[in-house]
Coordinates of C-alpha atoms in Angstrom, one line a residue:
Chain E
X191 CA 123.4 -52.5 61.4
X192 CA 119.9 -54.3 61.8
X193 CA 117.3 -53.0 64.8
X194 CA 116.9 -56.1 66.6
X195 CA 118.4 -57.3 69.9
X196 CA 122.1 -59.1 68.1
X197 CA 124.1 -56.4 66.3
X198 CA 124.6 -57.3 62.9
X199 CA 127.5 -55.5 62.0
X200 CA 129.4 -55.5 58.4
X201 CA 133.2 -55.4 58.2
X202 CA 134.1 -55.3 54.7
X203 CA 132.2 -58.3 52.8
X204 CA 131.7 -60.2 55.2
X205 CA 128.6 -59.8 58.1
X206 CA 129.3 -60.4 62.2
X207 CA 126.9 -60.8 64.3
X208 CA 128.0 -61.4 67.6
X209 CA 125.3 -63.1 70.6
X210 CA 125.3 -62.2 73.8
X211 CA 122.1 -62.1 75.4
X212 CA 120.7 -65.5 76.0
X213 CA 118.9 -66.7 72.8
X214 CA 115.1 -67.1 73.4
X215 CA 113.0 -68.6 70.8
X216 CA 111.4 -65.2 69.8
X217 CA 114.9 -63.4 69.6
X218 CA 116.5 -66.5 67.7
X219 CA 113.5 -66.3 65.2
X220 CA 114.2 -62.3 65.2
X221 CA 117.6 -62.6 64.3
X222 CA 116.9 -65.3 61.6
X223 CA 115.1 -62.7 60.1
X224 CA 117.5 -59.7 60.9
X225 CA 120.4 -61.8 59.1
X226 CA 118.6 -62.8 55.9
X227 CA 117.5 -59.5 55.4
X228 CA 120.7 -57.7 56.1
X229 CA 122.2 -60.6 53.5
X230 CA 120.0 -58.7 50.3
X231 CA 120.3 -55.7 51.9
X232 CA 124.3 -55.8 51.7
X233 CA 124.9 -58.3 49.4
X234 CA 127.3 -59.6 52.1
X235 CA 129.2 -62.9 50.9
X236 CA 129.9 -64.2 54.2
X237 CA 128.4 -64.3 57.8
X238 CA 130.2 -65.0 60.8
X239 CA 127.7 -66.1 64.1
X240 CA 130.1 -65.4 67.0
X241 CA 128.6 -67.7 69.9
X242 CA 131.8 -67.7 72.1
X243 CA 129.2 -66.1 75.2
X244 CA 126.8 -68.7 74.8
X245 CA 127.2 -71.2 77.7
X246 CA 124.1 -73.2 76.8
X247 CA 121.6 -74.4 73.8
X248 CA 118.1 -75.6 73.4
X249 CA 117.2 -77.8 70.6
X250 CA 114.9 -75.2 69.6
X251 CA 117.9 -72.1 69.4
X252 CA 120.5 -75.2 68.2
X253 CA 118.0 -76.1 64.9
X254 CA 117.7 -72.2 64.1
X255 CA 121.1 -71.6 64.4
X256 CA 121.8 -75.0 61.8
X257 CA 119.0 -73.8 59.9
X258 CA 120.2 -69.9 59.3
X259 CA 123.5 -70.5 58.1
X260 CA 121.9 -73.3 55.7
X261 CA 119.6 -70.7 54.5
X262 CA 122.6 -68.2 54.0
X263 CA 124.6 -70.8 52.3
X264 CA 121.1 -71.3 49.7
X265 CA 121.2 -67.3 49.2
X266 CA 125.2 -67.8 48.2
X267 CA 126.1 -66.7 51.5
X268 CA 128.9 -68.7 53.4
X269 CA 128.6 -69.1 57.2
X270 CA 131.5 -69.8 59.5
X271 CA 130.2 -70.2 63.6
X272 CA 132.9 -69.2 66.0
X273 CA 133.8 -69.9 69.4
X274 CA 131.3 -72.3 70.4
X275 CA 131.7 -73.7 74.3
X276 CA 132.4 -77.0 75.1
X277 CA 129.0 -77.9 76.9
X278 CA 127.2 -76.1 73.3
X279 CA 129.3 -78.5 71.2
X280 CA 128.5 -81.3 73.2
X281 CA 124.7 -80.8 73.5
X282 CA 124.4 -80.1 69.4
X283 CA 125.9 -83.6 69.0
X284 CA 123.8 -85.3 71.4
X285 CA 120.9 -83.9 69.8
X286 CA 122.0 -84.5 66.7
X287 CA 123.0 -81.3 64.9
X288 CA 126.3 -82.2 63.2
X289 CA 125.5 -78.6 61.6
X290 CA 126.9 -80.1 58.2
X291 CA 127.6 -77.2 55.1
X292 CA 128.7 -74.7 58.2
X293 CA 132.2 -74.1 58.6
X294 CA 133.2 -73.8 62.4
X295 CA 136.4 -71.6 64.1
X296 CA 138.0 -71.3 67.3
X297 CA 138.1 -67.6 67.8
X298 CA 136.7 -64.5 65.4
X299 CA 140.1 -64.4 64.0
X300 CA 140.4 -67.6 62.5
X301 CA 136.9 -67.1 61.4
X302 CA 137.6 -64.1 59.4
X303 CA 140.6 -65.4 58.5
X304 CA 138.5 -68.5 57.2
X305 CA 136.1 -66.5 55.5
X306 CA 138.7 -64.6 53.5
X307 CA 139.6 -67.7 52.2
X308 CA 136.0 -69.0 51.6
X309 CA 134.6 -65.6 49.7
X310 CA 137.8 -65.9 47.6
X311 CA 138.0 -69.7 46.7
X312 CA 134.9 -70.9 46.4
X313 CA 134.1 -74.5 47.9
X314 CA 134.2 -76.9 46.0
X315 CA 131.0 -79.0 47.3
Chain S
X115 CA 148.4 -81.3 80.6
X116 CA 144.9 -82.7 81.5
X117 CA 144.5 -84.3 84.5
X118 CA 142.6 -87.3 83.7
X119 CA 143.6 -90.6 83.2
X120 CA 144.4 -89.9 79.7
X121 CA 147.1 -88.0 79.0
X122 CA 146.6 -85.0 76.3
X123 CA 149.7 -83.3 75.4
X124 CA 150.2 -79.8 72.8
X125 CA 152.7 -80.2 70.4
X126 CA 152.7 -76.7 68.4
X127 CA 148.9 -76.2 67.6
X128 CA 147.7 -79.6 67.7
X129 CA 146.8 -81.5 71.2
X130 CA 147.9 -85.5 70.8
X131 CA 145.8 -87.7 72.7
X132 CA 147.2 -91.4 73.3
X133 CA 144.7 -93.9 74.6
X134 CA 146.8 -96.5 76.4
X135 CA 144.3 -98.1 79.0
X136 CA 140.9 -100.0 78.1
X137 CA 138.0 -97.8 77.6
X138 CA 134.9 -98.1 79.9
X139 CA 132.3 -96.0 80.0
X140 CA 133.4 -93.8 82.3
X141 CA 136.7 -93.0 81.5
X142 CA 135.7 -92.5 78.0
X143 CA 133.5 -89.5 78.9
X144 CA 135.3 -88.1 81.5
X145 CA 138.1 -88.4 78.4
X146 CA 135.5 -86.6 76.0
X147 CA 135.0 -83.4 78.6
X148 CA 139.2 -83.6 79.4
X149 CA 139.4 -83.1 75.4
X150 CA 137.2 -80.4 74.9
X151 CA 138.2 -78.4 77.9
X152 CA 141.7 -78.6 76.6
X153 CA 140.2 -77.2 73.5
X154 CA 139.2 -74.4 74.6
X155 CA 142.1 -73.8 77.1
X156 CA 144.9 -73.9 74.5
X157 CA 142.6 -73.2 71.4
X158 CA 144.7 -76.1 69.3
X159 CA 144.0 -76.6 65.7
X160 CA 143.8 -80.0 65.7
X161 CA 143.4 -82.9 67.9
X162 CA 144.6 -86.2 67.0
X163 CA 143.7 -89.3 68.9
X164 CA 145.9 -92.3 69.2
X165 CA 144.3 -95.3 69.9
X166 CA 146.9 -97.9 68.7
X167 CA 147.1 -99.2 71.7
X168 CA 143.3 -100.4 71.5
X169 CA 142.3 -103.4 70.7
X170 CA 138.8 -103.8 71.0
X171 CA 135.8 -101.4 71.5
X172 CA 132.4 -101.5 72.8
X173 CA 129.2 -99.8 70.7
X174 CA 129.5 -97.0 73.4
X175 CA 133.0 -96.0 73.5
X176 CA 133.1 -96.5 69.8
X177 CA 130.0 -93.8 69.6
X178 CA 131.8 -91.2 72.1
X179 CA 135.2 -91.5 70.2
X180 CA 133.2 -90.3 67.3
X181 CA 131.3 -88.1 68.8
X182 CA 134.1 -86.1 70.6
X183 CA 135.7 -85.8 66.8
X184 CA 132.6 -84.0 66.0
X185 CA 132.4 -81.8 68.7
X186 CA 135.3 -80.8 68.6
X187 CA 134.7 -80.1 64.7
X188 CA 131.5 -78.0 65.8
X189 CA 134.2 -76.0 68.0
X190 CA 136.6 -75.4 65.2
X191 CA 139.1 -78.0 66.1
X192 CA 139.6 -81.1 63.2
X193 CA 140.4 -84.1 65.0
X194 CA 142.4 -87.2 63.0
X195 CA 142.0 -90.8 64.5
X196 CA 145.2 -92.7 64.4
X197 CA 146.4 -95.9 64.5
X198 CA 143.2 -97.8 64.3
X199 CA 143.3 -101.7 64.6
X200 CA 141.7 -104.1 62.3
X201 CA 139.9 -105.6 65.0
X202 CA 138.6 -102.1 65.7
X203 CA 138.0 -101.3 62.3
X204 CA 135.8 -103.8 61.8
X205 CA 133.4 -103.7 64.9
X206 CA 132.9 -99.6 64.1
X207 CA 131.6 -100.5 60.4
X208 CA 129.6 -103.2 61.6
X209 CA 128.1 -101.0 64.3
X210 CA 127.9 -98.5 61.9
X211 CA 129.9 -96.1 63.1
X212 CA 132.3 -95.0 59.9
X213 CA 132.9 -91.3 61.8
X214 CA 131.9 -89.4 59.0
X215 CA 133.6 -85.8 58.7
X216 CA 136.8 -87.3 61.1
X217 CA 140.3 -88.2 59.5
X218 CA 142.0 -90.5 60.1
X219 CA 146.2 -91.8 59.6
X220 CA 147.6 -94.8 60.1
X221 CA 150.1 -94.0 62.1
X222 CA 151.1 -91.2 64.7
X223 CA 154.1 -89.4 61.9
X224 CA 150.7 -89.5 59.1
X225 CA 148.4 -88.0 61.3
X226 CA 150.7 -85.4 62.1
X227 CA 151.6 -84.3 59.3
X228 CA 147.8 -84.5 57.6
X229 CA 147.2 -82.0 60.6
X230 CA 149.3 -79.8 59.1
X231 CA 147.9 -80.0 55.8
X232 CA 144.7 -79.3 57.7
X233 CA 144.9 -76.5 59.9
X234 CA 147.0 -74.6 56.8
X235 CA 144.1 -75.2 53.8
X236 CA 140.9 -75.6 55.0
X237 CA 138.9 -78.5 54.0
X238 CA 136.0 -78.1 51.6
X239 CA 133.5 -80.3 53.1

């Protein structure tokens, strides 16, 4: 489990990290960091972002979000985002963050479920 | 059941959408929030949006359509757009609107049953 302010926790190969404080631009860059390292340090093949208690997004915390599970995905790491709010959704698409490459689920169970999938048949992008 | 003007009905995990009015602005985004509310109340699969029954759009409601597909992608939800007219057709390419990452069916029976296909194998985009 990383130090920083998001738990990073790892359930079999696959890393959760579940937010819910409200993402500042410091703690979003933290936690950018926090997951990319906890990636080499566990060799993790897949990362689930579980931002079901996030009511709201800057375009500052939207583009770091896009951007980390884009990074993940370079370091062979596949990212599925779960339970994003309506009013999130909405405000990512209005600002233009189709968050394309990053697979999306309703709920954390879908997501691992997803992910089980993912780690086993690799994409064929 | 959704109270708006629009009804949106679950059958199984997928929420059916059938546009039968005209689209104006207003009705088109208060039909964007109904969607995505109903998303997260029922947490549906899929979402497929009938609009048959429409036979022209304006550059706005043709954006929101779209854009309500991709939110609800962003939320974990795939959305298929059915029963699309020539007429309509037409206008969205030459607006250039061609709702990239949305399916779509030509008719009601297609759409449900690519939903099925969908929400059992993920796609690999």
């Amino acid at each position: 489990m990383a130090g920083g302010p998001i738990p990073i926790l790892k359930i079999g190969p696959t890393l959760l990290a579940t937010i819910q404080i409200d993402l500042h631009d410091t703690v979003v860059d933290a936690f950018q960091n926090d997951v990319l390292e906890e990636i080499e340090r566990t060799s993790a093949k897949g990362l689930i972002i579980d931002i079901s208690a996030l009511e709201t997004v800057d375009s500052y915390v939207a583009r770091t979000l896009a951007n980390t599970g884009k990074m993940a995905k370079l370091m062979g790491t596949n990212t599925v985002i779960v339970g994003m709010r309506p009013a999130v959704a909405a405000t990512l698409v209005r600002m233009g963050y189709f968050m394309e490459g990053i697979d999306t689920a309703l709920s954390l169970e879908e997501g691992l479920e997803l992910q089980k999938i993912r780690t086993t048949v690799p994409d064929t992008e």
